[in-house]
Structures are given as C-alpha cells and as structure tokens.
mmCIF file of C-alpha atoms and ligand atoms in Angstrom:
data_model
loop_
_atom_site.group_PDB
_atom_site.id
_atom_site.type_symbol
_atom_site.label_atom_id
_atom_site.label_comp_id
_atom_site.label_asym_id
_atom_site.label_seq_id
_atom_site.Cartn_x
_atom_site.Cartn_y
_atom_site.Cartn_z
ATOM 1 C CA UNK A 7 18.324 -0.981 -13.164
ATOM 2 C CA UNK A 8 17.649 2.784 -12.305
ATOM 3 C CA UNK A 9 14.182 3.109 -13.515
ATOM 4 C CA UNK A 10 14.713 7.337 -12.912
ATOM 5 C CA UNK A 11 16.813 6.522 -16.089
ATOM 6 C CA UNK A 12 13.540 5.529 -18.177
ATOM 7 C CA UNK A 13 11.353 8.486 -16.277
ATOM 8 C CA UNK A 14 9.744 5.649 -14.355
ATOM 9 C CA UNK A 15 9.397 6.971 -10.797
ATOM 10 C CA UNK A 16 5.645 5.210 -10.119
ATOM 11 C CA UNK A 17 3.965 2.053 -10.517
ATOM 12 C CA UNK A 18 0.351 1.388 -9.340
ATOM 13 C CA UNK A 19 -0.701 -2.013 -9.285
ATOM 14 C CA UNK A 20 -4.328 -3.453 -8.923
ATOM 15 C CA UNK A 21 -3.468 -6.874 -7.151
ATOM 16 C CA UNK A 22 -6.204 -9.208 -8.424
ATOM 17 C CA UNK A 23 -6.734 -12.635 -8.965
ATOM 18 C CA UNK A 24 -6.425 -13.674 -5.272
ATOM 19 C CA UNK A 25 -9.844 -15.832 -5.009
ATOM 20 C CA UNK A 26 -9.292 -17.911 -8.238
ATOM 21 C CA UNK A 27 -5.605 -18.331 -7.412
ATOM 22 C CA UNK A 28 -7.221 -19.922 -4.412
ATOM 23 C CA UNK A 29 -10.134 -21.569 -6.026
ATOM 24 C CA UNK A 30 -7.885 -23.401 -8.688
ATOM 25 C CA UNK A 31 -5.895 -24.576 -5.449
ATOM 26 C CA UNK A 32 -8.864 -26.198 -4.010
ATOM 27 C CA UNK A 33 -8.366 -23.453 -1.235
ATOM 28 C CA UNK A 34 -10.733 -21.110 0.887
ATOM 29 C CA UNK A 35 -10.664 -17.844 -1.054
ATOM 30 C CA UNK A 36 -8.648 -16.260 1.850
ATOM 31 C CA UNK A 37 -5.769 -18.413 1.081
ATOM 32 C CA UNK A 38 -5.491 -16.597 -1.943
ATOM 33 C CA UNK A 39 -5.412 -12.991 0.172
ATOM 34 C CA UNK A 40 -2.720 -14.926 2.110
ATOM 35 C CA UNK A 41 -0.107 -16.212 -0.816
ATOM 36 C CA UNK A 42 -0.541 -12.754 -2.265
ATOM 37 C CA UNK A 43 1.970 -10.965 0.658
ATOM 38 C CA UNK A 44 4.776 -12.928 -1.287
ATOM 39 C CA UNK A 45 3.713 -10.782 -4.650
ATOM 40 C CA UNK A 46 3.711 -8.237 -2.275
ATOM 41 C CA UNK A 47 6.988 -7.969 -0.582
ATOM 42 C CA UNK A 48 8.737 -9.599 -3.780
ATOM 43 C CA UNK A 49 7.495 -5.602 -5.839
ATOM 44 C CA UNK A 50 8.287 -4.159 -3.033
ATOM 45 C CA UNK A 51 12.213 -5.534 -3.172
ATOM 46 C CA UNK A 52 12.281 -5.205 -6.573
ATOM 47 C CA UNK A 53 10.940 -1.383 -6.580
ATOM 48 C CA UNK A 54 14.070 -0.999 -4.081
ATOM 49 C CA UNK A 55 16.645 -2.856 -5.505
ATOM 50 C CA UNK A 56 15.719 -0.714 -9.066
ATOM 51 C CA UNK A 57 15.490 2.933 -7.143
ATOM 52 C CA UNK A 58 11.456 3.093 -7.846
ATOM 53 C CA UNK A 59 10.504 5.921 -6.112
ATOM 54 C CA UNK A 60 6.851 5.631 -5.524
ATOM 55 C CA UNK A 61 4.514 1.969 -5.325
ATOM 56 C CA UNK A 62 1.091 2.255 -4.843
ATOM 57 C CA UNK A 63 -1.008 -1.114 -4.396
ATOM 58 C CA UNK A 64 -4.542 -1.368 -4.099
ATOM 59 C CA UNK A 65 -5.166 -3.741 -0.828
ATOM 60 C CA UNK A 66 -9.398 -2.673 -0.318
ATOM 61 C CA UNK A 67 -11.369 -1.081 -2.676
ATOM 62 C CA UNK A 68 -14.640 0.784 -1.371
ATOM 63 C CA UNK A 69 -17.030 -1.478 -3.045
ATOM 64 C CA UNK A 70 -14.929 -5.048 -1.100
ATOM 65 C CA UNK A 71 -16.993 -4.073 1.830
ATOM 66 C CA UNK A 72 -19.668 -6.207 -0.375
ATOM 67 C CA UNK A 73 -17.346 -9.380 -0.239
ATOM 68 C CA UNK A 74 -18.821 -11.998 2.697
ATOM 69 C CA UNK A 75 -18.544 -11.440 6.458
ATOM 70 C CA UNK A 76 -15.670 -13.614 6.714
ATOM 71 C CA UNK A 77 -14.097 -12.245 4.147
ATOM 72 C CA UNK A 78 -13.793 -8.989 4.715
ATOM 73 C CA UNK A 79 -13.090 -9.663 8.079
ATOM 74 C CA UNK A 80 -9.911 -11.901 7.219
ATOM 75 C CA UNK A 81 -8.833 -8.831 4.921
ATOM 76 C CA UNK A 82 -9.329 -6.607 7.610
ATOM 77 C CA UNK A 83 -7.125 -8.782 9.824
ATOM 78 C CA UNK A 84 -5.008 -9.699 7.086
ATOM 79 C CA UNK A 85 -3.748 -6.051 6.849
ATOM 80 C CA UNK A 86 -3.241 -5.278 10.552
ATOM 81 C CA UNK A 87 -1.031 -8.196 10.813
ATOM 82 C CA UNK A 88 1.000 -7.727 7.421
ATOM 83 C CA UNK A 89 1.847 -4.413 9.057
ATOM 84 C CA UNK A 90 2.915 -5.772 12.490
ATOM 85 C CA UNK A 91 4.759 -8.725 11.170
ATOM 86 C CA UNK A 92 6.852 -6.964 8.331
ATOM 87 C CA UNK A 93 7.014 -3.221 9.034
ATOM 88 C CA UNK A 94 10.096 -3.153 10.794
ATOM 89 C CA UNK A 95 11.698 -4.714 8.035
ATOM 90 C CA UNK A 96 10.784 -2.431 5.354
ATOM 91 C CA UNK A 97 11.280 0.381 7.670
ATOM 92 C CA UNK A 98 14.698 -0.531 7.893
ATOM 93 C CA UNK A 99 14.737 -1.109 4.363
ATOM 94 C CA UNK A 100 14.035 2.597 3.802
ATOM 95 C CA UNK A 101 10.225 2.681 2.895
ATOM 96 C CA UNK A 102 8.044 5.559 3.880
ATOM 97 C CA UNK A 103 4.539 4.101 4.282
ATOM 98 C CA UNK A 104 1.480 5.975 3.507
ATOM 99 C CA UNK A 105 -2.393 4.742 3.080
ATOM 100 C CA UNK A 106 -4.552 6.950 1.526
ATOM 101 C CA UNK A 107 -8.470 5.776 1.090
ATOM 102 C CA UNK A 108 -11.669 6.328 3.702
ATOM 103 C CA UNK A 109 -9.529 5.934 6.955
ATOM 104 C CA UNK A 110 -12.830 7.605 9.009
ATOM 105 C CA UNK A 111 -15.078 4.390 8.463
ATOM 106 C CA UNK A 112 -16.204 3.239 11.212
ATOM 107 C CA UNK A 113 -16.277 -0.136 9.584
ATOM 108 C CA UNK A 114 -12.923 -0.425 9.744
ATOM 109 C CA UNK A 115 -11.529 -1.964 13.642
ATOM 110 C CA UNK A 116 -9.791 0.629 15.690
ATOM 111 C CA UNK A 117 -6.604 -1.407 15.212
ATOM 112 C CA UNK A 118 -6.204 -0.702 11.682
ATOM 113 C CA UNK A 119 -6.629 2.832 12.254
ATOM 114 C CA UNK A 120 -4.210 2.516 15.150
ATOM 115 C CA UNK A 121 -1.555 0.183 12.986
ATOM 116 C CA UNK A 122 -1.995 2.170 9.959
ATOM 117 C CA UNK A 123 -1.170 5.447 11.502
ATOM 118 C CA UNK A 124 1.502 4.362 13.956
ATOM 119 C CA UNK A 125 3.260 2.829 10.482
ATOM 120 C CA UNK A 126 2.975 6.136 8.743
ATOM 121 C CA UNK A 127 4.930 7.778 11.574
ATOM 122 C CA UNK A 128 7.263 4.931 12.064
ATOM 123 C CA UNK A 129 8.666 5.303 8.919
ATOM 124 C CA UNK A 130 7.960 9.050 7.783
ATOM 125 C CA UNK A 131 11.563 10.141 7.489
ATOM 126 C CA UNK A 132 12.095 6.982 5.021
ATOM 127 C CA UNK A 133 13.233 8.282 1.734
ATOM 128 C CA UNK A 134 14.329 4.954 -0.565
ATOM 129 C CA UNK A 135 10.692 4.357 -1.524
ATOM 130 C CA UNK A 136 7.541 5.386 -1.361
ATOM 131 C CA UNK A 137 4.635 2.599 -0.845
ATOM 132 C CA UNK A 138 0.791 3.188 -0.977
ATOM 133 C CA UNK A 139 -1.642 1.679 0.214
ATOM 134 C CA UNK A 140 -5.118 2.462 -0.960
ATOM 135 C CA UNK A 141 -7.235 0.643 1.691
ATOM 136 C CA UNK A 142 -10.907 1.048 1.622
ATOM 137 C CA UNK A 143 -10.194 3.840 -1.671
ATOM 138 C CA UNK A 144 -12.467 4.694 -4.151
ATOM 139 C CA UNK A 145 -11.656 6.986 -6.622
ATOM 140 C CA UNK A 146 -14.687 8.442 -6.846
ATOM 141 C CA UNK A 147 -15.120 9.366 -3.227
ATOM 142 C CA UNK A 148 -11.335 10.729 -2.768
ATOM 143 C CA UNK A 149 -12.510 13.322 -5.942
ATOM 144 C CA UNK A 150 -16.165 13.852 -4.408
ATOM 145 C CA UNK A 151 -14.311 14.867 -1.485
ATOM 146 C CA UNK A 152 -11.300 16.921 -2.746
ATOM 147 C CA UNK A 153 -14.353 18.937 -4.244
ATOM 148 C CA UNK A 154 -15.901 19.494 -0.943
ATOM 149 C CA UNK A 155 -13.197 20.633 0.672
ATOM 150 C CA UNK A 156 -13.008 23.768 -1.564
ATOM 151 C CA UNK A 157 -14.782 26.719 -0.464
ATOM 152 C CA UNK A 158 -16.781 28.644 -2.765
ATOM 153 C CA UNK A 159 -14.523 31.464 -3.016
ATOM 154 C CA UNK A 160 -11.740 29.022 -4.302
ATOM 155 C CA UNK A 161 -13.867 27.488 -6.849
ATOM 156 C CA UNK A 162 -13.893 30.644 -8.697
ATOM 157 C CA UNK A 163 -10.330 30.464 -9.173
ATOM 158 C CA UNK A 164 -10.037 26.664 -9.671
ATOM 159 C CA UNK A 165 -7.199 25.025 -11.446
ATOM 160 C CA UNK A 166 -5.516 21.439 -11.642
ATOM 161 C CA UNK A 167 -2.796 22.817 -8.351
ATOM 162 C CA UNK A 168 -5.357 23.703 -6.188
ATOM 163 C CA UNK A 169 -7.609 20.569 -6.849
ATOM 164 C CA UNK A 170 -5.067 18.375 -6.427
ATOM 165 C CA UNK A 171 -3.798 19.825 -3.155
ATOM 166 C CA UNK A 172 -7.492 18.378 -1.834
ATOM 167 C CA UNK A 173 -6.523 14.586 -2.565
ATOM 168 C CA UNK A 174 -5.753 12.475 -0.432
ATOM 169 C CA UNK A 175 -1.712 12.412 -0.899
ATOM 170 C CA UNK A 176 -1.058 15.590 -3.029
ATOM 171 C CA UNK A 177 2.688 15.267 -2.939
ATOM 172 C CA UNK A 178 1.704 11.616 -5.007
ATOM 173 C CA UNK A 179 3.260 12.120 -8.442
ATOM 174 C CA UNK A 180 0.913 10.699 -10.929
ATOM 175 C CA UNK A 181 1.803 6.663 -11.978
ATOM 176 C CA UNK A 182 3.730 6.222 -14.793
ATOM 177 C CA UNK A 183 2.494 2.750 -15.232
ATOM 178 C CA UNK A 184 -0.212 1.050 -13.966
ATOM 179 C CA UNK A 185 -0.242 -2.980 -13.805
ATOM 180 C CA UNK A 186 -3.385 -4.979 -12.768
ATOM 181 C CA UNK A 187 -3.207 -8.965 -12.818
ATOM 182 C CA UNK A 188 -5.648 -11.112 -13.381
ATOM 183 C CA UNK A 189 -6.944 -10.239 -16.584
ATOM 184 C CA UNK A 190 -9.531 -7.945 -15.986
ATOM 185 C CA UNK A 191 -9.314 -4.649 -18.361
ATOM 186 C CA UNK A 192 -10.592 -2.589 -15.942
ATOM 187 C CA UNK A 193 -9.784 0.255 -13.303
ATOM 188 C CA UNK A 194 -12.310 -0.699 -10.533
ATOM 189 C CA UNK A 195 -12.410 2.684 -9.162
ATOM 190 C CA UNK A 196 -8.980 3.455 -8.841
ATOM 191 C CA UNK A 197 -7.102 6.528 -9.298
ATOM 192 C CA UNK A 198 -9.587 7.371 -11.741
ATOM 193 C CA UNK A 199 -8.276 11.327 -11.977
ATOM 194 C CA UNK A 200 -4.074 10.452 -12.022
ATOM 195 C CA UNK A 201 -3.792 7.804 -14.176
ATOM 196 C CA UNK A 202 -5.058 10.369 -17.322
ATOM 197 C CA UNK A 203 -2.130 9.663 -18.755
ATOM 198 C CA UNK A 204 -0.425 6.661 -17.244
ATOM 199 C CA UNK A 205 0.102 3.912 -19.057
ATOM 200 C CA UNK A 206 -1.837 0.801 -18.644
ATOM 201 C CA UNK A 207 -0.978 -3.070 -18.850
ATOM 202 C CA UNK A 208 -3.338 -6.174 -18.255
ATOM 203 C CA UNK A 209 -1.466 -9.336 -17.194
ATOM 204 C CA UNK A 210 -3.281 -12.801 -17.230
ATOM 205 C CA UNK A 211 -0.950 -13.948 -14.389
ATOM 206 C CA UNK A 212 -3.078 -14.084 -10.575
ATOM 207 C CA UNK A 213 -1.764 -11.838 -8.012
ATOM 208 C CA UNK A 214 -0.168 -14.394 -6.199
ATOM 209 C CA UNK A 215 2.115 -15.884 -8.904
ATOM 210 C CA UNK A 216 3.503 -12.621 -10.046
ATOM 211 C CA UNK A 217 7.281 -12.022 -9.530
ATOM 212 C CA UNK A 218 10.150 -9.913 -10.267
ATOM 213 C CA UNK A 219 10.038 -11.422 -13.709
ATOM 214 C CA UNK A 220 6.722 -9.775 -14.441
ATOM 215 C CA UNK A 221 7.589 -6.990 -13.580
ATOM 216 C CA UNK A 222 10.959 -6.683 -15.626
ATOM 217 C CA UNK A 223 8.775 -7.233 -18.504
ATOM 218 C CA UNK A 224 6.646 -4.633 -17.846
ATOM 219 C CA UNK A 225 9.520 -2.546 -17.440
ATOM 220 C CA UNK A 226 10.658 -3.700 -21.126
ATOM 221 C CA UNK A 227 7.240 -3.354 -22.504
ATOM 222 C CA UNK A 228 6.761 0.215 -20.916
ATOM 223 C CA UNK A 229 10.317 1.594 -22.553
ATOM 224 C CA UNK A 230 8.745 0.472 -25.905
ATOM 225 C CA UNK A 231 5.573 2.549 -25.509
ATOM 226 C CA UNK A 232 5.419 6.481 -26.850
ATOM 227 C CA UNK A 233 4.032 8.825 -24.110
ATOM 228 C CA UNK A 234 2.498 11.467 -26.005
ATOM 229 C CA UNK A 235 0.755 13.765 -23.977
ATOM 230 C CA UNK A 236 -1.592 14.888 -26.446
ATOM 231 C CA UNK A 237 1.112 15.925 -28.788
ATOM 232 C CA UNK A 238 1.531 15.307 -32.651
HETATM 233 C C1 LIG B 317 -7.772 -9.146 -5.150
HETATM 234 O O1 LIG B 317 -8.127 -10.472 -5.404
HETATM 235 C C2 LIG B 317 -7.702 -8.837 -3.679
HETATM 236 C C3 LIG B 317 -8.761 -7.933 -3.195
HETATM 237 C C4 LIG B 317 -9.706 -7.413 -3.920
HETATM 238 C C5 LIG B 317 -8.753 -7.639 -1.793
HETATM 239 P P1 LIG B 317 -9.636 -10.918 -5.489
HETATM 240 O O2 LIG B 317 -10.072 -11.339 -4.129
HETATM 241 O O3 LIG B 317 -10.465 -9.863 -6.119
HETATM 242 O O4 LIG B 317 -9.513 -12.171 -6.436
HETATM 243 P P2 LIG B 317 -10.547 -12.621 -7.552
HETATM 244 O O5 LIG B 317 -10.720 -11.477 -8.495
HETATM 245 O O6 LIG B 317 -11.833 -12.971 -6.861
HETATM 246 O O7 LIG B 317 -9.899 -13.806 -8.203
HETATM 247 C C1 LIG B 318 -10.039 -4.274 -7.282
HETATM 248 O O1 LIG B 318 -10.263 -5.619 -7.463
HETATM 249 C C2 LIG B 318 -9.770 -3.975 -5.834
HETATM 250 C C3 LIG B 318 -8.519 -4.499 -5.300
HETATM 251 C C4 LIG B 318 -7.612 -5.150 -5.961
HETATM 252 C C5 LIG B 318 -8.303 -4.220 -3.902
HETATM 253 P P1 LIG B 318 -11.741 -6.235 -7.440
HETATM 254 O O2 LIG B 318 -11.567 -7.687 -7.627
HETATM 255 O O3 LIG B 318 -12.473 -5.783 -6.229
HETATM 256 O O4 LIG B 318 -12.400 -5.542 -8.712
HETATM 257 P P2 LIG B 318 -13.635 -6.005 -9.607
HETATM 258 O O5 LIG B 318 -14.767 -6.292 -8.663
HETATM 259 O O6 LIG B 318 -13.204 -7.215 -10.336
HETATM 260 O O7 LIG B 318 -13.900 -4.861 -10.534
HETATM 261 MG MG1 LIG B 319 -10.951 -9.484 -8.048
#
C-alpha cells in the first residue's frame, strides 16, 4: 500500500507494555525491552515496504530515568547496541535516522551520545523513511525550551512558524496517527504540542507482540476516521 495515497505520511508510536510482556513470561522485566526490537524492526519494514515517510517511536521518556538502576542501565545499553548491531542494515535500507529528546544529559554514557550522532550522519542523505527516536524526550521540556530559545524581540512577533522552528526537529511534519500499545489511554509526555490534531488509537496488544497485522488495522481503522480540523 502507498499510505501518501490515504494522506498518511507519519505514525508515532508509544511502545509500551514491555515489563508485563515480560512479567506474564516469568521473565526479568528487561527481557521484555529485549523482545520488543522485533516490534521494532517489523514497523520499521512495514513503514518501508508501504512508502511511510516519517516513524517516530518513543524508546526513553524523561520521567524512565525513575525506573531501577538496572533498568535504566540495560535501556541505556539496550539502545547503543540496537544501533551498532542493525544500523547498517536500515541504512542500506534507506532510513534517515534522527533522535530528538535531552541529548545534553549527562546521565546519559558518552557512547550513546557518540552512537546516536555518528547514526544521524551515517544515514543523513537517506530519503525512503524517516525514523525518530525520542530518547530521554519529554514534551514538556522540548516546548519549555523552544520558548527559551526565543529572544524577546521575537516574542513580540510570535506565531506557530517561528515556534516551531525552536523544536527539536522542525522539519518533523506533525503525526497523522499516533498508536500506543498496551492499553494505557494516555500520552505520557509525548509530543504533547504536534499531535493537536493527530489521531489517536489505544491497542491492548504489549509492545512486543505487535506486528504488521496491527498495524494494517490501524491503517483500516484510520481511513474510516473524519479529520476535521475544526471544521463543520
Ligand atoms: C515500554 O514498556 C518501554 C519503555 C518505557 C522503555 P514498559 O517498560 O513501560 O512496560 P510496562 O508498561 O511496564 O509493561
Ligand atoms: C511511555 O511509557 C514512555 C515510553 C514508551 C518510552 P511509560 O510506560 O513510561 O509511561 P507511563 O509511566 O505508563 O505513563
Ligand atoms: Mg509502560
């Protein structure tokens, strides 16, 4: 399918359910982290094989920095290595990385910083598909700090263009659609200023079990829904 045909050109995707995926497994909570690169690289195919231009996936929120030691260390690790074990192949797949979140943090290791950087210039003439990662993001700083950047002359004159060249990724086109497993009905700090009007679905399925299937669905389900924009 061309989703371009249904004015589909981004999906977001909150990718919960990890830690009870692994919890009804008997499993250590990171197993869950771990099954979920399958969900991972299976969206990312799919986005490519259906000419999605933009897929943004929330990996760290601001607030997992809570989570256990051991946790958020495995997380931390867990997203160096996804980079050095499969970026080559989605590089030659065509996908432009980018990561957009509180890179600065001195929380997170040097190699991260290192990985996620190298990645984004790896790749940065990649045009099939763009994929986001929002790692350590919070929606709520990234707008604090688009607001800071604007000098006081500029805020006399502020309008939607000039705030949104101070996010983090202003060439980002808003999502269409955003999809968060798990069940939750909630954003979680996420995008919390482009996804206005974007429409939302709530899957039961856990992060690691969701497949191409889901995502066709949501693809049905979304063509059903009437984006309005405010208008009669
Ligand atoms: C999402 O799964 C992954 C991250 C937040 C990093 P969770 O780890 O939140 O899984 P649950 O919600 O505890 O099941
Ligand atoms: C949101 O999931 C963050 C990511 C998926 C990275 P959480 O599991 O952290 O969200 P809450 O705590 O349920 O709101
Ligand atoms: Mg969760």
């Amino acid at each position: 399918m061309n989703l371009k045909d249904i004015n589909l050109y981004h999906i977001a995707i909150i990718m919960d359910g990890n830690g009870r995926w692994a919890t009804n497994q008997g499993l250590e909570r990171t197993a869950g982290h771990a099954a979920g690169e399958f969900s991972l690289s299976r969206s990312i195919d799919w986005a490519l094989n259906n000419n999605l231009q933009w897929l943004t996936v929330y990996a760290f929120s601001t607030e997992n920095w809570s989570r256990s030691k051991d946790e958020v260390d495995f997380l931390m690790f867990f997203n160096r290595d996804i980079l050095i074990r499969r970026r080559e192949e989605f590089n030659d797949k065509g996908v432009r990385f980018h990561f957009i979140g509180d890179l600065e943090d001195n929380r997170i290791p040097d190699e991260n910083k290192f990985l996620m950087n190298e990645t984004e210039q790896l790749t940065k003439n990649n045009k099939k598909l763009n994929l986001v990662f929002a790692f350590n993001y919070g929606s709520r700083k990234e707008i604090h700090d688009a607001y800071s950047k604007l000098n006081k002359n500029s805020i006399d004159q502020l309008d939607e263009e000039s705030f949104r060249a101070n996010l983090l990724l202003p060439e980002m086109p808003d999502p269409d659609l955003l999809i968060r497993t798990a069940g939750e009905m909630r954003v979680s700090n996420f995008l919390l200023y482009q996804l206005s009007y974007t429409e939302l679905m709530f899957v039961d399925t856990l992060w690691p079990d969701f497949d191409e299937k889901e995502l066709d669905s949501a693809v049905d389900e979304f063509q059903n829904r009437v984006r309005k924009y405010g208008n009669a």
